GROMACS .gro file of C-alpha atoms in nm:
model
  203
    1MET     CA    1   3.601   3.684  -4.951
    2LEU     CA    2   3.238   3.644  -4.985
    3SER     CA    3   3.115   3.901  -5.201
    4ARG     CA    4   2.757   3.807  -5.287
    5LEU     CA    5   2.494   3.598  -5.070
    6VAL     CA    6   2.146   3.497  -5.225
    7LEU     CA    7   1.884   3.362  -5.010
    8THR     CA    8   1.564   3.206  -5.151
    9ASP     CA    9   1.287   3.071  -4.920
   10PHE     CA   10   1.519   3.027  -4.649
   11ARG     CA   11   1.381   3.062  -4.307
   12ASN     CA   12   1.192   3.410  -4.315
   13HIS     CA   13   1.380   3.529  -4.627
   14ALA     CA   14   1.178   3.506  -4.949
   15ASP     CA   15   1.437   3.657  -5.173
   16LEU     CA   16   1.744   3.828  -5.028
   17THR     CA   17   2.065   3.932  -5.173
   18LEU     CA   18   2.343   4.085  -4.979
   19GLN     CA   19   2.669   4.226  -5.129
   20PRO     CA   20   2.896   4.268  -4.817
   21GLY     CA   21   3.211   4.470  -4.863
   22ALA     CA   22   3.571   4.388  -4.753
   23GLY     CA   23   3.649   4.384  -4.406
   24PHE     CA   24   3.406   4.345  -4.101
   25VAL     CA   25   3.015   4.326  -4.148
   26VAL     CA   26   2.774   4.419  -3.886
   27LEU     CA   27   2.413   4.315  -3.927
   28THR     CA   28   2.145   4.528  -3.740
   29GLY     CA   29   1.762   4.500  -3.721
   30ALA     CA   30   1.481   4.445  -3.499
   31ASN     CA   31   1.418   4.134  -3.323
   32GLY     CA   32   1.267   3.878  -3.570
   33ALA     CA   33   1.412   4.062  -3.860
   34GLY     CA   34   1.631   3.736  -3.973
   35LYS     CA   35   1.984   3.835  -3.872
   36THR     CA   36   2.068   3.507  -3.718
   37ASN     CA   37   1.903   3.322  -4.011
   38ILE     CA   38   2.145   3.522  -4.234
   39LEU     CA   39   2.462   3.395  -4.030
   40GLU     CA   40   2.302   3.054  -4.033
   41ALA     CA   41   2.272   3.062  -4.412
   42VAL     CA   42   2.654   3.160  -4.411
   43SER     CA   43   2.740   2.849  -4.209
   44LEU     CA   44   2.566   2.601  -4.448
   45LEU     CA   45   2.823   2.717  -4.695
   46ALA     CA   46   3.074   2.483  -4.505
   47PRO     CA   47   3.039   2.115  -4.431
   48GLY     CA   48   2.808   2.002  -4.156
   49ARG     CA   49   2.455   2.127  -4.044
   50GLY     CA   50   2.519   2.479  -3.987
   51LEU     CA   51   2.529   2.676  -3.637
   52ARG     CA   52   2.176   2.560  -3.558
   53ARG     CA   53   2.207   2.217  -3.673
   54ALA     CA   54   1.844   2.201  -3.773
   55ALA     CA   55   1.699   1.967  -4.014
   56LEU     CA   56   1.672   2.088  -4.368
   57GLY     CA   57   1.281   2.079  -4.366
   58GLU     CA   58   1.287   2.327  -4.085
   59MET     CA   59   1.519   2.570  -4.293
   60ALA     CA   60   1.238   2.624  -4.589
   61ARG     CA   61   1.011   2.938  -4.525
   62GLN     CA   62   0.673   2.875  -4.406
   63GLY     CA   63   0.442   2.935  -4.699
   64GLY     CA   64   0.700   2.860  -4.939
   65ALA     CA   65   0.703   2.583  -5.210
   66GLY     CA   66   0.900   2.354  -4.940
   67GLY     CA   67   1.275   2.366  -5.080
   68PHE     CA   68   1.524   2.652  -5.037
   69GLY     CA   69   1.832   2.780  -5.160
   70VAL     CA   70   2.166   2.948  -5.024
   71ALA     CA   71   2.407   3.075  -5.287
   72ALA     CA   72   2.725   3.283  -5.278
   73THR     CA   73   2.987   3.419  -5.497
   74LEU     CA   74   3.338   3.387  -5.350
   75CYS     CA   75   3.639   3.635  -5.477
   76PRO     CA   76   3.988   3.619  -5.431
   77SER     CA   77   4.131   3.826  -5.161
   78ALA     CA   78   4.201   4.187  -5.257
   79ARG     CA   79   4.548   4.161  -5.093
   80GLY     CA   80   4.636   3.834  -5.275
   81GLU     CA   81   4.651   3.638  -4.981
   82THR     CA   82   4.633   3.237  -5.027
   83SER     CA   83   4.512   3.008  -4.757
   84VAL     CA   84   4.674   2.687  -4.713
   85ALA     CA   85   4.326   2.541  -4.849
   86GLY     CA   86   4.348   2.772  -5.132
   87ALA     CA   87   4.706   2.635  -5.206
   88GLU     CA   88   4.620   2.295  -5.196
   89ARG     CA   89   4.345   2.356  -5.407
   90ASP     CA   90   4.554   2.538  -5.665
   91GLN     CA   91   4.783   2.225  -5.713
   92HIS     CA   92   4.513   2.083  -5.898
   93ALA     CA   93   4.478   2.368  -6.151
   94ASP     CA   94   4.688   2.426  -6.467
   95ALA     CA   95   5.032   2.617  -6.382
   96GLY     CA   96   4.884   2.910  -6.625
   97SER     CA   97   4.546   2.920  -6.494
   98HIS     CA   98   4.382   3.196  -6.300
   99ILE     CA   99   4.099   3.118  -6.045
  100GLY     CA  100   3.860   3.402  -6.032
  101ASP     CA  101   3.500   3.413  -5.888
  102VAL     CA  102   3.361   3.096  -5.757
  103ASP     CA  103   2.980   3.041  -5.727
  104ILE     CA  104   2.872   2.794  -5.455
  105ALA     CA  105   2.547   2.704  -5.345
  106THR     CA  106   2.355   2.449  -5.113
  107GLY     CA  107   1.978   2.388  -5.041
  108ALA     CA  108   1.690   2.142  -5.083
  109LEU     CA  109   1.453   2.091  -5.364
  110THR     CA  110   1.085   2.090  -5.339
  111SER     CA  111   1.057   1.719  -5.459
  112ALA     CA  112   1.315   1.623  -5.183
  113PRO     CA  113   1.321   1.870  -4.900
  114GLU     CA  114   1.525   1.660  -4.662
  115ARG     CA  115   1.821   1.597  -4.924
  116ARG     CA  116   2.083   1.831  -4.934
  117ILE     CA  117   2.215   1.947  -5.273
  118VAL     CA  118   2.562   2.107  -5.304
  119ARG     CA  119   2.705   2.290  -5.594
  120VAL     CA  120   3.023   2.435  -5.700
  121GLN     CA  121   3.053   2.639  -6.011
  122GLY     CA  122   2.717   2.471  -6.120
  123ALA     CA  123   2.823   2.122  -6.070
  124THR     CA  124   2.677   1.910  -5.812
  125THR     CA  125   2.936   1.774  -5.569
  126THR     CA  126   2.945   1.667  -5.195
  127ALA     CA  127   2.926   1.911  -4.895
  128ASN     CA  128   3.289   1.811  -4.789
  129THR     CA  129   3.410   1.987  -5.106
  130LEU     CA  130   3.274   2.317  -4.968
  131ALA     CA  131   3.571   2.313  -4.716
  132GLU     CA  132   3.821   2.367  -5.034
  133TRP     CA  133   3.662   2.690  -5.103
  134LEU     CA  134   3.551   2.872  -4.788
  135THR     CA  135   3.625   2.861  -4.413
  136VAL     CA  136   3.333   2.940  -4.178
  137LEU     CA  137   3.380   2.940  -3.805
  138TRP     CA  138   3.140   3.046  -3.524
  139LEU     CA  139   3.090   3.097  -3.163
  140THR     CA  140   2.751   3.119  -3.024
  141PRO     CA  141   2.593   3.168  -2.673
  142ALA     CA  142   2.500   2.830  -2.669
  143MET     CA  143   2.858   2.754  -2.687
  144ASP     CA  144   2.957   2.909  -2.364
  145ARG     CA  145   3.012   2.603  -2.213
  146LEU     CA  146   3.212   2.415  -2.508
  147PHE     CA  147   3.499   2.270  -2.302
  148VAL     CA  148   3.307   2.133  -2.034
  149ALA     CA  149   3.041   2.001  -2.267
  150PRO     CA  150   3.056   1.621  -2.404
  151ALA     CA  151   3.335   1.538  -2.616
  152GLY     CA  152   3.150   1.513  -2.933
  153GLU     CA  153   3.085   1.895  -2.929
  154ARG     CA  154   3.449   1.966  -2.871
  155ARG     CA  155   3.578   1.731  -3.143
  156GLY     CA  156   3.320   1.906  -3.386
  157PHE     CA  157   3.473   2.263  -3.293
  158LEU     CA  158   3.834   2.130  -3.351
  159ASP     CA  159   3.727   1.971  -3.672
  160ARG     CA  160   3.604   2.305  -3.821
  161LEU     CA  161   3.933   2.473  -3.699
  162THR     CA  162   4.151   2.220  -3.879
  163LEU     CA  163   3.958   2.261  -4.193
  164PRO     CA  164   4.149   2.576  -4.312
  165LEU     CA  165   4.481   2.382  -4.272
  166ALA     CA  166   4.348   2.060  -4.402
  167PRO     CA  167   4.045   2.056  -4.615
  168GLY     CA  168   4.047   1.674  -4.651
  169HIS     CA  169   3.989   1.643  -4.282
  170ALA     CA  170   3.615   1.689  -4.347
  171HIS     CA  171   3.600   1.341  -4.502
  172HIS     CA  172   3.827   1.171  -4.259
  173ALA     CA  173   3.583   1.327  -3.973
  174ALA     CA  174   3.285   1.216  -4.137
  175ARG     CA  175   3.436   0.844  -4.165
  176TYR     CA  176   3.514   0.867  -3.791
  177GLU     CA  177   3.185   0.982  -3.674
  178ALA     CA  178   3.016   0.699  -3.900
  179ALA     CA  179   3.253   0.447  -3.744
  180MET     CA  180   3.180   0.567  -3.397
  181ARG     CA  181   2.791   0.540  -3.455
  182ALA     CA  182   2.837   0.181  -3.580
  183ARG     CA  183   3.036   0.108  -3.278
  184ASN     CA  184   2.808   0.243  -3.024
  185ARG     CA  185   2.523   0.045  -3.202
  186LEU     CA  186   2.712  -0.281  -3.190
  187LEU     CA  187   2.805  -0.234  -2.814
  188GLY     CA  188   2.446  -0.143  -2.748
  189ASP     CA  189   2.313  -0.484  -2.893
  190GLU     CA  190   2.256  -0.749  -2.674
  191GLY     CA  191   2.476  -1.051  -2.663
  192ARG     CA  192   2.865  -1.042  -2.702
  193PRO     CA  193   2.984  -0.814  -2.965
  194ASP     CA  194   3.210  -0.946  -3.251
  195GLY     CA  195   3.563  -0.877  -3.163
  196ASP     CA  196   3.684  -0.881  -3.539
  197TRP     CA  197   3.423  -0.618  -3.608
  198LEU     CA  198   3.494  -0.401  -3.337
  199SER     CA  199   3.888  -0.414  -3.414
  200ALA     CA  200   3.805  -0.314  -3.775
  201LEU     CA  201   3.596  -0.023  -3.648
  202ARG     CA  202   3.887   0.098  -3.434
  203ARG     CA  203   4.123   0.102  -3.715
   0.00000   0.00000   0.00000
C-alpha cells in the first residue's frame, strides 16, 4: 500500500506531502488544482512514461530550478496479502528476513532535466525495478477507444496488466519495443534490407 507521497517541484506542486489511508482515495478540488498531476506522479512510480506520456522537462514546475522529484513510501498490506510480484521478490530475501516499509523515488536533476533517476531504498536502479514493488494501472478518457486504437497502444496496456503477475516482463517488453524500432528503421531505409539482420530482430 502507498502510505506516503511527496512531490517536489512537480507540475504545479512546489512541495506537497500526502498520506493516504487504506482503501479508496478520492481527490477533490477546483479545476487546475493539480488533481491529475497527483495521479500522474503516482503513475511515474511504475516503469514507463506515466499516464500523460510527457517528456521529463514538461513535468518540472515552471519557475522551479528545473528538476523535480516524486517519492513514496510503501508499506505491507494490513491484511498480510502477498502479490505474485511480492512473492517473487521475497525469494531473493533471507528466509528469516522481514520486509518492512520501502522507499521509492523518481525524478530528474536540475543538471540533467531530461534524464530520469530512479531510486529504491536510496540506491539508484532502473525504472523496470519499480515493477517489483508497485503495480499501477490507469484508464483515462483518452483511452476510450483503446481496443480500436493502434496495436502499440493495446500492447502497452496489456503489458501493464501483466506486470503484477510477472515483474520481469517490463524488461522483455522494453527489449521487444527496441527491436521493433530497429526493424522499422531498417525497413524504412532505401535499398534491400539485410535478411540476416531482420531474422535476428525477429528472434
